[in-house]
Coordinates of N, CA, C and O in Angstrom, one line a residue:
M1 N -37.9 19.6 7.8 CA -37.4 20.6 9.3 C -35.7 20.8 8.4 O -35.3 19.9 7.8
A2 N -35.7 21.7 8.5 CA -34.2 22.7 7.7 C -32.8 22.1 8.8 O -33.2 21.9 9.8
M3 N -32.1 21.8 7.9 CA -30.7 21.4 8.8 C -30.2 22.5 9.3 O -30.0 24.0 8.1
T4 N -29.1 22.7 10.8 CA -28.7 23.8 10.9 C -27.6 23.6 9.9 O -27.0 22.7 9.1
K5 N -26.4 24.9 10.1 CA -25.5 25.1 9.1 C -24.6 23.8 9.1 O -23.6 23.0 8.5
D6 N -24.4 23.6 10.9 CA -23.6 22.7 11.0 C -23.7 21.1 10.5 O -23.0 20.6 10.2
E7 N -24.5 20.9 10.5 CA -25.6 19.6 10.5 C -25.2 19.9 8.7 O -25.1 18.5 8.0
K8 N -25.4 20.3 7.7 CA -25.2 20.4 6.9 C -23.8 20.3 6.0 O -23.8 19.5 4.9
T9 N -22.9 21.4 6.9 CA -21.7 20.9 6.5 C -21.5 19.4 6.2 O -20.4 19.2 5.4
A10 N -21.9 18.6 7.7 CA -21.4 17.5 8.4 C -22.0 16.6 7.4 O -21.2 15.7 6.6
Y11 N -23.3 16.9 6.7 CA -24.0 16.2 5.5 C -23.0 16.3 4.2 O -22.8 15.1 3.7
W12 N -22.3 17.4 3.9 CA -21.4 17.2 2.2 C -19.9 16.3 3.0 O -19.6 16.6 1.9
R13 N -19.8 16.6 3.8 CA -18.6 16.2 4.3 C -18.2 15.0 3.9 O -18.1 14.5 3.2
R14 N -19.5 14.3 4.3 CA -19.9 12.9 4.3 C -20.2 12.5 3.0 O -19.2 11.4 2.4
Q15 N -21.0 13.4 1.9 CA -20.7 12.8 0.8 C -19.7 13.2 -0.4 O -18.8 12.5 -1.2
V16 N -18.7 14.2 0.0 CA -17.4 14.5 -0.7 C -16.8 13.1 -0.1 O -15.7 12.6 -1.0
D17 N -16.1 12.9 1.1 CA -15.7 11.9 1.5 C -16.4 10.2 0.9 O -15.0 9.8 0.7
G18 N -17.2 10.1 0.8 CA -17.6 9.3 0.3 C -17.9 9.3 -0.9 O -17.4 7.9 -1.7
F19 N -17.8 10.1 -1.9 CA -16.9 10.5 -3.1 C -15.6 9.6 -3.5 O -15.7 9.1 -4.1
L20 N -14.9 10.3 -2.6 CA -13.4 10.4 -3.1 C -12.9 8.8 -2.9 O -12.0 8.4 -3.2
V21 N -13.7 8.0 -2.1 CA -13.5 6.9 -2.0 C -14.8 5.5 -2.7 O -14.0 4.7 -2.4
S22 N -15.2 6.3 -3.3 CA -16.0 5.3 -3.7 C -15.3 4.7 -5.2 O -15.5 3.5 -6.0
G23 N -14.5 5.5 -5.5 CA -13.8 4.9 -7.1 C -14.7 5.5 -8.4 O -14.6 5.0 -9.2
L24 N -15.5 6.3 -8.0 CA -17.4 6.4 -9.3 C -16.9 7.5 -9.7 O -16.6 8.1 -9.0
S25 N -17.1 7.5 -10.9 CA -17.3 9.7 -11.8 C -17.9 10.3 -11.0 O -19.2 9.6 -10.3
V26 N -17.7 11.5 -11.6 CA -18.8 12.3 -10.2 C -19.9 12.2 -10.6 O -20.7 12.0 -10.1
K27 N -20.3 12.1 -12.0 CA -21.4 12.1 -12.9 C -22.8 11.0 -12.1 O -23.6 10.5 -11.7
N28 N -21.6 9.2 -11.9 CA -22.2 8.1 -11.0 C -22.0 8.1 -10.0 O -23.3 7.8 -9.4
Y29 N -21.5 8.7 -8.8 CA -21.6 8.9 -7.6 C -23.0 10.3 -7.6 O -24.3 9.4 -6.4
C30 N -22.9 10.7 -8.2 CA -23.9 11.5 -8.2 C -25.2 11.1 -8.3 O -26.4 11.0 -7.6
A31 N -25.6 10.2 -9.1 CA -26.8 10.0 -9.8 C -26.9 8.8 -8.8 O -28.2 8.3 -8.0
Q32 N -25.9 8.0 -8.5 CA -26.4 6.5 -7.0 C -27.0 7.4 -5.8 O -27.8 7.0 -5.3
E33 N -26.3 8.7 -5.7 CA -27.0 9.5 -4.2 C -28.0 10.2 -4.3 O -28.4 10.9 -3.2
G34 N -27.9 10.2 -5.6 CA -29.6 11.4 -5.9 C -29.4 13.1 -5.6 O -29.8 13.7 -4.9
I35 N -28.1 13.6 -5.5 CA -27.4 14.5 -5.8 C -27.1 15.7 -6.8 O -26.9 14.8 -8.1
A36 N -27.4 16.7 -6.9 CA -26.7 17.7 -8.7 C -25.2 17.7 -8.5 O -24.4 17.3 -7.3
V37 N -24.6 17.4 -9.1 CA -23.3 17.0 -10.0 C -22.5 18.7 -9.3 O -21.6 18.8 -8.3
A38 N -23.6 19.9 -9.3 CA -22.6 20.6 -9.6 C -22.4 21.1 -7.8 O -21.7 21.9 -7.2
T39 N -23.5 20.3 -7.4 CA -23.3 21.3 -6.1 C -22.5 20.2 -5.5 O -21.5 20.7 -4.3
L40 N -22.3 18.7 -6.0 CA -21.1 18.5 -5.0 C -20.1 18.8 -5.7 O -18.9 19.0 -4.6
H41 N -19.3 19.2 -7.0 CA -18.0 19.9 -7.5 C -18.3 21.9 -6.3 O -17.5 21.6 -5.3
Y42 N -19.3 22.4 -6.1 CA -18.8 23.3 -5.0 C -18.7 23.2 -3.6 O -17.7 23.2 -3.3
W43 N -19.0 21.6 -3.3 CA -18.7 21.7 -2.0 C -17.1 21.3 -2.1 O -16.5 21.0 -0.9
R44 N -17.1 20.1 -3.0 CA -15.3 19.4 -3.2 C -14.8 20.8 -2.8 O -13.2 20.7 -2.6
K45 N -14.7 21.5 -3.9 CA -13.6 22.9 -4.1 C -14.4 24.1 -2.9 O -12.7 24.5 -2.1
R46 N -14.6 23.7 -2.1 CA -14.8 24.7 -0.8 C -14.2 23.9 0.2 O -13.5 24.2 1.2
F47 N -14.4 22.3 0.6 CA -13.6 21.7 1.4 C -12.1 22.0 0.9 O -11.3 22.2 2.3
A48 N -11.8 21.9 -0.1 CA -10.4 21.7 -0.6 C -9.6 23.1 -0.3 O -8.8 23.3 0.1
D49 N -10.9 24.2 -1.0 CA -10.1 25.7 -0.6 C -9.8 26.1 1.3 O -9.4 26.5 1.9
A50 N -10.7 24.9 2.2 CA -10.4 24.7 3.7 C -9.0 24.6 4.1 O -8.9 25.0 5.2
L51 N -8.8 23.8 3.9 CA -7.6 23.0 3.8 C -6.2 23.7 3.4 O -6.2 24.5 2.6
E52 N -5.0 23.7 4.6 CA -4.6 24.6 4.6 C -2.8 23.6 3.6 O -3.1 22.2 4.5
P53 N -2.5 24.2 2.7 CA -1.3 23.2 2.2 C -0.6 22.5 3.1 O 0.1 23.5 4.1
W54 N -0.4 21.4 2.6 CA 0.7 20.8 3.3 C 2.2 21.1 2.7 O 2.3 21.8 1.8
P55 N 2.9 21.7 4.4 CA 4.3 21.9 3.5 C 5.3 20.7 2.7 O 4.5 19.4 3.0
M56 N 5.8 21.4 1.3 CA 6.3 19.9 0.4 C 7.1 18.3 1.7 O 7.1 17.7 0.7
A57 N 7.4 19.1 2.6 CA 8.6 18.3 3.3 C 7.8 17.4 3.8 O 8.2 16.3 4.5
A58 N 6.7 17.6 4.4 CA 5.9 16.7 5.1 C 5.5 15.1 5.1 O 6.1 14.5 4.9
V59 N 4.4 15.9 4.2 CA 3.9 13.8 3.7 C 3.6 14.4 2.0 O 2.9 15.1 1.6
P60 N 4.7 13.3 0.7 CA 4.4 14.0 -0.4 C 3.1 13.0 -0.3 O 2.3 11.7 0.1
E61 N 2.1 13.5 -1.2 CA 1.3 12.8 -2.0 C 1.3 11.4 -2.0 O 1.6 11.2 -3.1
G62 N 0.4 10.9 -1.9 CA 0.3 9.2 -2.1 C 1.7 8.5 -1.7 O 2.0 6.9 -1.8
F63 N 2.2 9.0 -0.7 CA 3.6 8.2 -0.1 C 3.5 7.9 1.8 O 2.5 8.8 1.9
L64 N 3.6 7.1 1.7 CA 4.0 7.1 3.5 C 5.5 6.7 3.8 O 5.7 5.9 2.9
P65 N 5.6 7.0 5.3 CA 6.9 6.7 5.8 C 6.6 5.2 5.5 O 6.7 4.7 6.4
V66 N 8.7 5.1 5.5 CA 8.4 3.3 5.4 C 10.1 3.3 6.2 O 10.7 4.0 5.7
T67 N 10.4 2.8 7.4 CA 11.4 1.6 8.1 C 11.6 0.7 7.4 O 11.1 -0.2 7.7
L68 N 12.8 0.6 6.7 CA 13.4 -0.9 6.8 C 14.4 -1.3 7.4 O 15.4 -0.2 8.2
S69 N 14.6 -2.7 7.8 CA 16.0 -2.9 9.1 C 15.9 -4.0 8.1 O 16.1 -4.8 7.6
P70 N 17.1 -4.6 8.6 CA 18.0 -5.3 8.1 C 17.4 -6.5 8.0 O 16.7 -7.4 9.3
V71 N 17.3 -7.4 6.6 CA 17.1 -8.9 7.3 C 17.6 -9.8 7.9 O 19.0 -9.9 7.7
Q72 N 16.8 -10.3 8.6 CA 18.4 -11.7 9.7 C 17.6 -13.1 8.7 O 16.1 -13.6 8.4
P73 N 18.4 -13.8 8.1 CA 18.2 -15.5 8.0 C 17.3 -16.1 9.1 O 17.9 -15.9 10.2
S74 N 16.6 -16.7 8.1 CA 15.5 -17.4 9.0 C 16.1 -18.9 9.4 O 15.3 -19.9 10.0
V75 N 16.8 -18.9 9.3 CA 17.6 -20.5 9.0 C 19.1 -20.4 9.8 O 19.7 -19.4 8.7
S76 N 19.9 -21.2 10.0 CA 21.4 -21.3 10.4 C 21.8 -21.6 9.7 O 21.7 -22.4 9.0
P77 N 22.9 -21.0 8.7 CA 24.2 -21.2 7.8 C 24.6 -23.0 8.1 O 24.4 -23.2 8.9
V78 N 24.2 -23.4 7.0 CA 24.3 -25.3 7.1 C 26.1 -25.0 6.0 O 26.1 -24.4 4.7
E79 N 27.1 -25.5 6.5 CA 28.4 -25.8 6.3 C 28.6 -27.4 5.3 O 28.7 -28.0 6.5
I80 N 28.9 -27.6 4.4 CA 28.9 -29.1 3.9 C 30.5 -28.8 3.7 O 30.5 -28.4 2.3
H81 N 31.0 -30.3 4.3 CA 32.2 -30.6 3.5 C 32.9 -31.6 2.0 O 32.0 -33.0 2.9
L82 N 32.6 -31.2 1.1 CA 32.9 -32.1 0.8 C 34.2 -33.5 0.5 O 35.3 -32.9 1.0
L83 N 33.9 -34.3 -0.4 CA 35.3 -35.1 0.0 C 36.0 -34.7 -1.1 O 37.4 -35.0 -0.9
S84 N 35.8 -33.9 -1.8 CA 37.2 -33.3 -2.6 C 38.0 -32.1 -1.7 O 39.4 -31.6 -2.2
G85 N 37.6 -32.2 -0.7 CA 38.2 -30.8 0.0 C 37.1 -29.3 0.2 O 37.3 -29.0 0.9
R86 N 36.2 -29.3 -1.1 CA 36.2 -28.2 -1.0 C 34.5 -28.3 -0.2 O 33.9 -28.6 0.6
S87 N 34.2 -27.5 0.1 CA 33.2 -26.8 1.4 C 32.2 -25.8 0.5 O 32.5 -24.8 0.0
L88 N 30.8 -26.1 1.0 CA 29.6 -25.0 0.5 C 29.1 -24.9 1.9 O 28.7 -25.5 2.5
K89 N 28.5 -23.4 1.7 CA 27.7 -22.7 2.7 C 26.6 -21.9 2.6 O 27.0 -20.9 1.8
L90 N 25.9 -23.0 3.0 CA 24.4 -22.2 2.7 C 23.9 -21.4 3.8 O 23.6 -22.0 4.8
T91 N 22.8 -20.4 3.5 CA 22.1 -19.7 4.2 C 21.0 -19.2 4.1 O 20.1 -19.1 5.0
A92 N 20.8 -19.8 2.8 CA 19.1 -19.8 2.4 C 18.5 -21.4 2.7 O 19.0 -22.2 3.1
P93 N 16.9 -21.2 2.9 CA 15.9 -22.4 3.3 C 16.2 -23.5 1.8 O 16.4 -22.7 1.2
M94 N 16.4 -24.5 1.8 CA 16.3 -25.0 1.3 C 16.1 -26.2 1.0 O 15.6 -27.2 1.7
D95 N 15.6 -26.7 -0.2 CA 14.6 -28.3 -0.4 C 15.7 -29.5 -0.8 O 16.8 -29.4 -0.7
A96 N 15.5 -30.2 0.5 CA 16.2 -31.9 0.4 C 16.5 -32.1 -0.5 O 17.3 -32.5 -1.0
G97 N 15.5 -32.5 -1.6 CA 15.8 -32.9 -2.9 C 17.1 -32.6 -3.4 O 17.9 -33.1 -4.6
W98 N 16.5 -30.9 -3.9 CA 17.6 -30.1 -4.4 C 19.2 -30.5 -3.7 O 20.3 -30.3 -4.5
L99 N 19.2 -30.0 -2.1 CA 20.5 -30.6 -1.8 C 21.0 -31.7 -2.3 O 22.4 -31.9 -2.3
H100 N 20.7 -33.5 -2.5 CA 21.0 -34.1 -2.5 C 21.0 -34.2 -3.8 O 21.9 -34.5 -4.4
T101 N 20.7 -33.1 -5.1 CA 21.2 -33.7 -6.1 C 22.2 -32.4 -6.6 O 23.7 -33.5 -6.9
L102 N 22.1 -31.4 -5.4 CA 23.7 -31.1 -5.7 C 25.1 -31.2 -5.1 O 25.5 -31.2 -6.1
V103 N 24.8 -32.2 -3.8 CA 26.1 -33.1 -3.6 C 26.4 -34.1 -3.8 O 27.3 -34.0 -4.6
R104 N 25.8 -34.8 -5.2 CA 25.8 -35.6 -5.8 C 26.1 -35.5 -7.3 O 27.2 -35.9 -7.5
V105 N 26.1 -34.0 -7.7 CA 26.4 -33.7 -8.9 C 27.9 -33.4 -8.5 O 29.4 -33.7 -9.0
L106 N 28.4 -32.9 -7.3 CA 29.6 -32.3 -7.1 C 30.3 -33.1 -7.0 O 31.4 -33.0 -6.9
E107 N 30.3 -34.6 -6.5 CA 30.7 -35.5 -5.7 C 31.0 -36.3 -6.9 O 32.2 -37.0 -6.9
S108 N 30.5 -36.4 -7.9 CA 30.9 -37.5 -9.2 C 32.1 -36.4 -9.9 O 32.2 -35.5 -10.0
P109 N 32.5 -38.0 -10.0 CA 33.9 -37.5 -10.2 C 33.6 -37.3 -12.1 O 32.7 -37.4 -13.0
C110 N 34.5 -36.2 -12.5 CA 34.5 -35.5 -14.0 C 34.7 -35.6 -14.9 O 36.3 -36.7 -14.7
G111 N 34.4 -36.3 -16.1 CA 34.4 -36.1 -17.4 C 35.7 -38.0 -17.4 O 36.3 -38.3 -18.6

C-alpha cells in the first residue's frame, strides 16, 4: 500500500531528524537505514528551504539565552582575631586542617 503525501513527508521528516541527531555521516546513516543518499539530500534541502530564516537577533545558532545571578556565599563569614592584633575575615568554605596551619604560621614569632 502506497503512502499518502502527508505520510511520506512525515516519514522523511523523521529520517532527516534522525540523521541530524545521529552524529553519522550521510553515507553511514543511509546505509544503516537502507535509504538512498540522493533521496536524503533531496529531503534535507526541501525541509531546509521550507523553513523561514530566523531573524539575526532572535536566537543565534548554537547559543541559548543565559541569565546570570549574583553568587551568594554558601557560608557565613568567619573573622579570626590574632594575638598580634591583626584579624582575618574568611568568606569561603575552608578545611579545618588548613585553617589550623594558617593560624599557627601567623601566630608564630618571626625570625
